[in-house]
Coordinates of C-alpha atoms and ligand atoms in Angstrom, one line a residue:
M1 CA 0.0 0.0 0.0
A2 CA 1.1 3.6 -0.8
R3 CA -0.7 6.7 0.5
W4 CA -0.8 10.4 0.0
T5 CA -2.6 13.3 1.5
E6 CA -5.6 14.6 -0.6
T7 CA -6.9 17.3 1.7
H8 CA -6.6 18.3 5.4
S9 CA -9.0 15.5 6.3
A10 CA -8.6 13.0 3.4
A11 CA -6.0 10.6 2.1
T12 CA -5.7 8.4 -1.0
L13 CA -4.5 4.8 -0.4
R14 CA -3.1 2.9 -3.3
L15 CA -3.9 -0.8 -2.7
R16 CA -2.4 -3.8 -4.4
P17 CA -5.0 -6.6 -4.0
A18 CA -3.5 -10.1 -3.9
S19 CA -5.9 -10.9 -6.8
W20 CA -8.0 -8.6 -8.8
R21 CA -10.4 -9.3 -11.7
G22 CA -10.6 -5.6 -12.7
H23 CA -13.4 -3.1 -12.0
R24 CA -15.7 -0.6 -13.7
A25 CA -15.8 3.1 -13.0
G26 CA -18.2 3.7 -10.2
Q27 CA -17.7 0.5 -8.3
H28 CA -16.5 0.2 -4.7
V29 CA -14.7 -2.2 -2.4
D30 CA -15.5 -3.2 1.2
I31 CA -12.6 -2.8 3.6
R32 CA -12.6 -4.8 6.8
L33 CA -10.5 -4.1 9.9
T34 CA -10.0 -6.7 12.6
A35 CA -8.7 -5.6 16.0
E36 CA -6.4 -7.8 18.1
D37 CA -9.3 -8.9 20.2
G38 CA -11.2 -10.0 17.1
Y39 CA -13.6 -7.1 16.9
Q40 CA -14.3 -6.3 13.2
A41 CA -15.6 -3.3 11.3
E42 CA -16.3 -3.1 7.6
R43 CA -17.1 -0.1 5.4
S44 CA -17.5 0.6 1.7
Y45 CA -15.1 2.8 -0.3
S46 CA -15.4 3.8 -3.9
I47 CA -12.6 3.1 -6.3
A48 CA -11.1 6.4 -7.5
S49 CA -8.9 4.9 -10.2
P50 CA -10.0 4.2 -13.7
P51 CA -10.7 0.6 -14.7
N52 CA -7.1 -0.3 -15.7
G53 CA -5.5 0.7 -12.5
G54 CA -4.4 3.8 -10.6
G55 CA -0.8 3.6 -11.4
A56 CA 1.3 0.4 -11.6
D57 CA -0.7 -2.5 -12.9
G58 CA -3.0 -4.3 -10.5
T59 CA -3.4 -1.4 -8.1
I60 CA -6.6 0.4 -7.1
D61 CA -6.9 3.8 -5.3
V62 CA -9.5 4.7 -2.7
T63 CA -9.8 8.2 -1.2
I64 CA -11.1 8.3 2.3
E65 CA -12.4 11.3 4.3
R66 CA -11.7 11.2 8.0
L67 CA -15.0 11.7 9.8
E68 CA -15.3 13.2 13.3
D69 CA -15.5 10.1 15.6
G70 CA -15.4 7.9 12.5
E71 CA -14.3 4.4 13.5
V72 CA -12.9 3.1 10.3
S73 CA -12.2 6.3 8.3
A74 CA -10.0 7.7 11.1
Y75 CA -8.0 4.6 11.3
L76 CA -7.5 4.4 7.5
V77 CA -6.6 8.0 7.1
D78 CA -4.4 8.4 10.2
E79 CA -2.9 5.0 10.9
M80 CA -2.4 3.0 7.7
Q81 CA 1.1 3.1 6.4
P82 CA 2.8 1.8 3.2
G83 CA 3.3 -2.0 3.6
D84 CA 0.4 -2.5 5.9
L85 CA -2.1 -5.2 5.0
L86 CA -5.9 -4.7 4.6
E87 CA -8.8 -7.0 4.0
V88 CA -10.5 -5.9 0.8
R89 CA -13.5 -7.4 -0.9
G90 CA -14.7 -6.4 -4.4
P91 CA -15.2 -4.9 -6.8
I92 CA -18.9 -4.4 -5.8
G93 CA -21.8 -2.7 -7.7
G94 CA -23.3 -2.9 -11.1
W95 CA -25.7 0.0 -11.2
F96 CA -23.7 3.1 -10.3
V97 CA -21.2 2.5 -13.1
W98 CA -20.3 4.0 -16.4
D99 CA -18.2 2.8 -19.3
V100 CA -17.2 4.9 -22.3
A101 CA -19.3 2.6 -24.5
D102 CA -22.4 3.8 -22.5
G103 CA -22.0 7.2 -24.2
G104 CA -23.5 10.4 -22.9
P105 CA -23.9 13.2 -22.2
L106 CA -23.4 12.9 -18.5
L107 CA -24.2 15.1 -15.6
L108 CA -22.2 14.2 -12.5
L109 CA -23.4 15.6 -9.2
A110 CA -21.0 15.1 -6.2
G111 CA -21.2 16.1 -2.6
G112 CA -18.0 16.0 -0.6
S113 CA -16.4 12.5 -0.8
G114 CA -19.2 11.6 -3.2
I115 CA -16.8 12.8 -5.9
V116 CA -14.7 9.6 -5.6
P117 CA -16.8 7.2 -7.9
V118 CA -17.6 10.0 -10.4
M119 CA -13.9 10.9 -10.5
A120 CA -13.2 7.3 -11.6
M121 CA -15.7 7.9 -14.5
V122 CA -14.0 11.2 -15.4
R123 CA -10.5 9.5 -15.3
H124 CA -11.8 6.6 -17.4
R125 CA -13.2 9.0 -20.0
H126 CA -9.9 10.9 -20.1
Q127 CA -7.8 7.8 -20.3
Q128 CA -9.9 6.4 -23.1
G129 CA -9.7 9.6 -25.1
S130 CA -13.5 9.8 -25.1
D131 CA -15.3 12.9 -26.3
V132 CA -18.5 12.2 -24.4
R133 CA -19.7 15.5 -23.0
V134 CA -19.6 15.6 -19.2
R135 CA -20.7 18.3 -16.8
M136 CA -19.7 17.9 -13.2
V137 CA -21.0 19.8 -10.2
V138 CA -19.0 19.4 -7.0
S139 CA -20.4 20.7 -3.7
V140 CA -17.9 21.1 -0.9
R141 CA -18.1 22.9 2.5
T142 CA -14.9 24.9 1.9
E143 CA -12.3 25.1 -0.9
E144 CA -9.9 23.1 1.4
D145 CA -12.4 20.2 1.2
L146 CA -12.1 19.7 -2.6
F147 CA -10.5 16.4 -3.5
Y148 CA -8.3 16.3 -6.7
A149 CA -8.4 20.1 -7.1
A150 CA -5.3 20.4 -9.4
E151 CA -6.3 17.4 -11.6
L152 CA -9.9 18.7 -12.0
T153 CA -8.6 22.2 -13.0
E154 CA -6.4 20.7 -15.6
L155 CA -9.1 18.4 -17.0
A156 CA -11.5 21.3 -17.2
A157 CA -9.0 23.5 -19.0
A158 CA -8.4 20.9 -21.7
G159 CA -11.6 22.0 -23.6
D160 CA -12.4 18.5 -24.7
G161 CA -16.0 18.4 -23.5
F162 CA -15.5 18.2 -19.7
E163 CA -17.0 21.1 -17.8
L164 CA -16.7 21.6 -14.0
V165 CA -18.5 23.8 -11.5
V166 CA -17.4 23.9 -7.9
T167 CA -19.9 25.2 -5.4
V168 CA -18.8 26.1 -1.9
T169 CA -21.4 26.0 0.9
R170 CA -19.4 27.6 3.7
G171 CA -16.6 30.1 3.4
E172 CA -15.2 32.0 0.5
P173 CA -15.2 30.3 -2.9
A174 CA -12.0 30.6 -5.0
A175 CA -12.0 32.6 -8.2
G176 CA -14.3 31.0 -10.8
H177 CA -16.1 28.9 -8.1
R178 CA -19.6 29.5 -6.8
A179 CA -21.0 30.1 -3.4
G180 CA -24.1 28.2 -2.1
R181 CA -25.7 24.8 -2.4
L182 CA -26.8 22.9 -5.4
D183 CA -30.2 24.4 -6.4
A184 CA -32.7 24.4 -9.2
A185 CA -31.0 27.4 -10.9
L186 CA -27.6 25.8 -11.0
L187 CA -29.1 22.5 -12.1
D188 CA -31.0 24.2 -14.9
E189 CA -27.7 25.7 -16.1
M190 CA -25.9 22.4 -16.0
R191 CA -28.4 19.7 -17.1
W192 CA -28.6 18.3 -20.6
N193 CA -31.6 17.4 -22.6
G194 CA -31.3 13.7 -22.4
G195 CA -28.3 11.6 -21.3
R196 CA -27.7 10.2 -17.8
A197 CA -27.1 11.7 -14.4
Y198 CA -25.1 10.3 -11.5
A199 CA -25.5 11.8 -8.0
C200 CA -23.3 10.7 -5.1
G201 CA -22.6 11.9 -1.6
P202 CA -24.3 12.2 1.8
N203 CA -28.0 11.3 2.0
G204 CA -29.2 14.9 2.1
F205 CA -27.2 15.9 -0.9
V206 CA -28.4 13.0 -3.0
E207 CA -32.0 13.5 -2.0
T208 CA -31.8 17.1 -3.1
A209 CA -30.0 16.4 -6.3
T210 CA -32.3 13.6 -7.4
G211 CA -35.4 15.5 -6.4
L212 CA -34.3 18.5 -8.5
L213 CA -33.6 16.3 -11.5
V214 CA -37.0 14.7 -11.4
A215 CA -38.7 18.1 -10.8
A216 CA -36.8 19.4 -13.9
G217 CA -38.4 16.6 -15.9
M218 CA -35.5 14.1 -16.2
D219 CA -36.5 10.5 -16.8
P220 CA -35.9 8.8 -13.4
A221 CA -34.6 5.7 -15.2
E222 CA -31.6 7.8 -16.3
I223 CA -30.8 9.0 -12.7
R224 CA -28.3 6.9 -10.8
A225 CA -27.7 7.6 -7.1
E226 CA -25.3 6.4 -4.5
R227 CA -25.7 7.4 -0.8
F228 CA -22.6 7.5 1.5
G229 CA -24.1 8.4 4.8
P230 CA -26.1 10.7 7.0
S231 CA -24.8 14.2 7.0
G232 CA -25.5 17.2 4.7
I233 CA -23.0 19.3 2.9
Ligands
FAD1 C1 -21.1 2.5 -1.7 C2 -20.4 3.4 -0.7 C3 -19.2 4.0 -1.1 C4 -18.5 4.8 -0.3 N1 -17.4 5.4 -0.7 C5 -16.7 6.3 0.1 C6 -15.5 6.9 -0.3 O1 -15.0 6.8 -1.5 N2 -14.9 7.8 0.5 C7 -15.3 8.0 1.8 O2 -14.7 8.7 2.6 N3 -16.5 7.4 2.2 C8 -17.1 6.5 1.5 N4 -18.3 5.9 1.9 C9 -18.7 6.1 3.3 C10 -17.9 5.0 4.2 O3 -18.4 3.7 3.9 C11 -18.2 5.2 5.7 O4 -19.5 5.3 6.0 C12 -17.5 6.4 6.2 O5 -16.0 6.4 6.0 C13 -17.7 6.5 7.8 O6 -17.2 5.4 8.4 P1 -16.6 5.5 9.9 O7 -16.4 4.1 10.4 O8 -15.4 6.3 9.9 O9 -17.7 6.3 10.7 P2 -18.7 5.6 11.7 O10 -18.0 5.2 12.9 O11 -19.6 4.6 11.0 O12 -19.6 6.9 12.0 C14 -19.1 8.0 12.7 C15 -20.1 9.2 12.7 O13 -20.2 9.7 11.4 C16 -21.5 9.6 10.9 N5 -21.3 9.2 9.5 C17 -21.2 8.0 9.0 N6 -21.0 8.0 7.6 C18 -21.0 9.3 7.3 C19 -20.8 10.0 6.0 N7 -20.6 9.4 4.9 N8 -20.9 11.4 6.0 C20 -21.1 12.0 7.2 N9 -21.2 11.4 8.4 C21 -21.2 10.1 8.4 C22 -22.2 8.6 11.7 O14 -23.6 8.9 11.8 C23 -21.5 8.8 13.0 O15 -22.1 9.8 13.8 C24 -19.0 5.1 1.0 C25 -20.2 4.5 1.4 C26 -20.9 3.7 0.6 C27 -22.2 3.0 1.0

């Protein structure tokens, strides 16, 4: 395992599973920790890397946000070190996935760490040289909470059909970013006529995002949602 810091509260771990049958963009793994007394805790983490690996062959990246009082996330972000062993099961999930062959256009709506699985889709698109049009809206509490900031800026500057909006719910947005939550006005600006939408993040964010999409007339069958947990952004 290798690791690097993503933000003040998040780290990416590069895992080298003992065996791996490959994955699709959007899938996740389950990571299980076992304490010396036998106590076990298991949580799901989306795969951030595109289908053919995060770096060296056979590796996968997960990006984990340390939650206040979080049992598993705090351990993974603060304690795991290169060379440590983890119990990983996966890949898991067949609904919240996208392959370039699925086409587009795509609307990707991410709240906080909900960016991880949709980032795998964006990386997959880029790696495959796809020109599928993609609009991504990322909602973060503060600028400091944005994962993959440099990479996203670079991808958005390429002018190859990938558009990015970052909206900041607390604190000052950086130049070119917006203040406030995802709302009907922003969604109206970003949504396509047709195509598919993926929404991922805390429950409250996903409820809002999917509710707005349906209210805007999007076909519910084209909306795919993944919920990470309880809090709002
Ligand atoms: C399919 C799937 C994919 C996921 N992918 C990722 C990922 O890529 N990166 C990532 O960081 N997390 C991801 N999660 C969330 C992750 O599985 C854990 O829920 C999260 O890390 C918290 O676990 P914990 O043991 O640290 O916290 P716990 O000890 O379980 O909870 C601690 C406290 O935080 C609250 N809490 C739990 N989960 C969340 C949450 N998501 N947001 C806010 N508060 C919460 C609890 O109510 C509790 O008060 C994913 C979840 C699912 C279902």
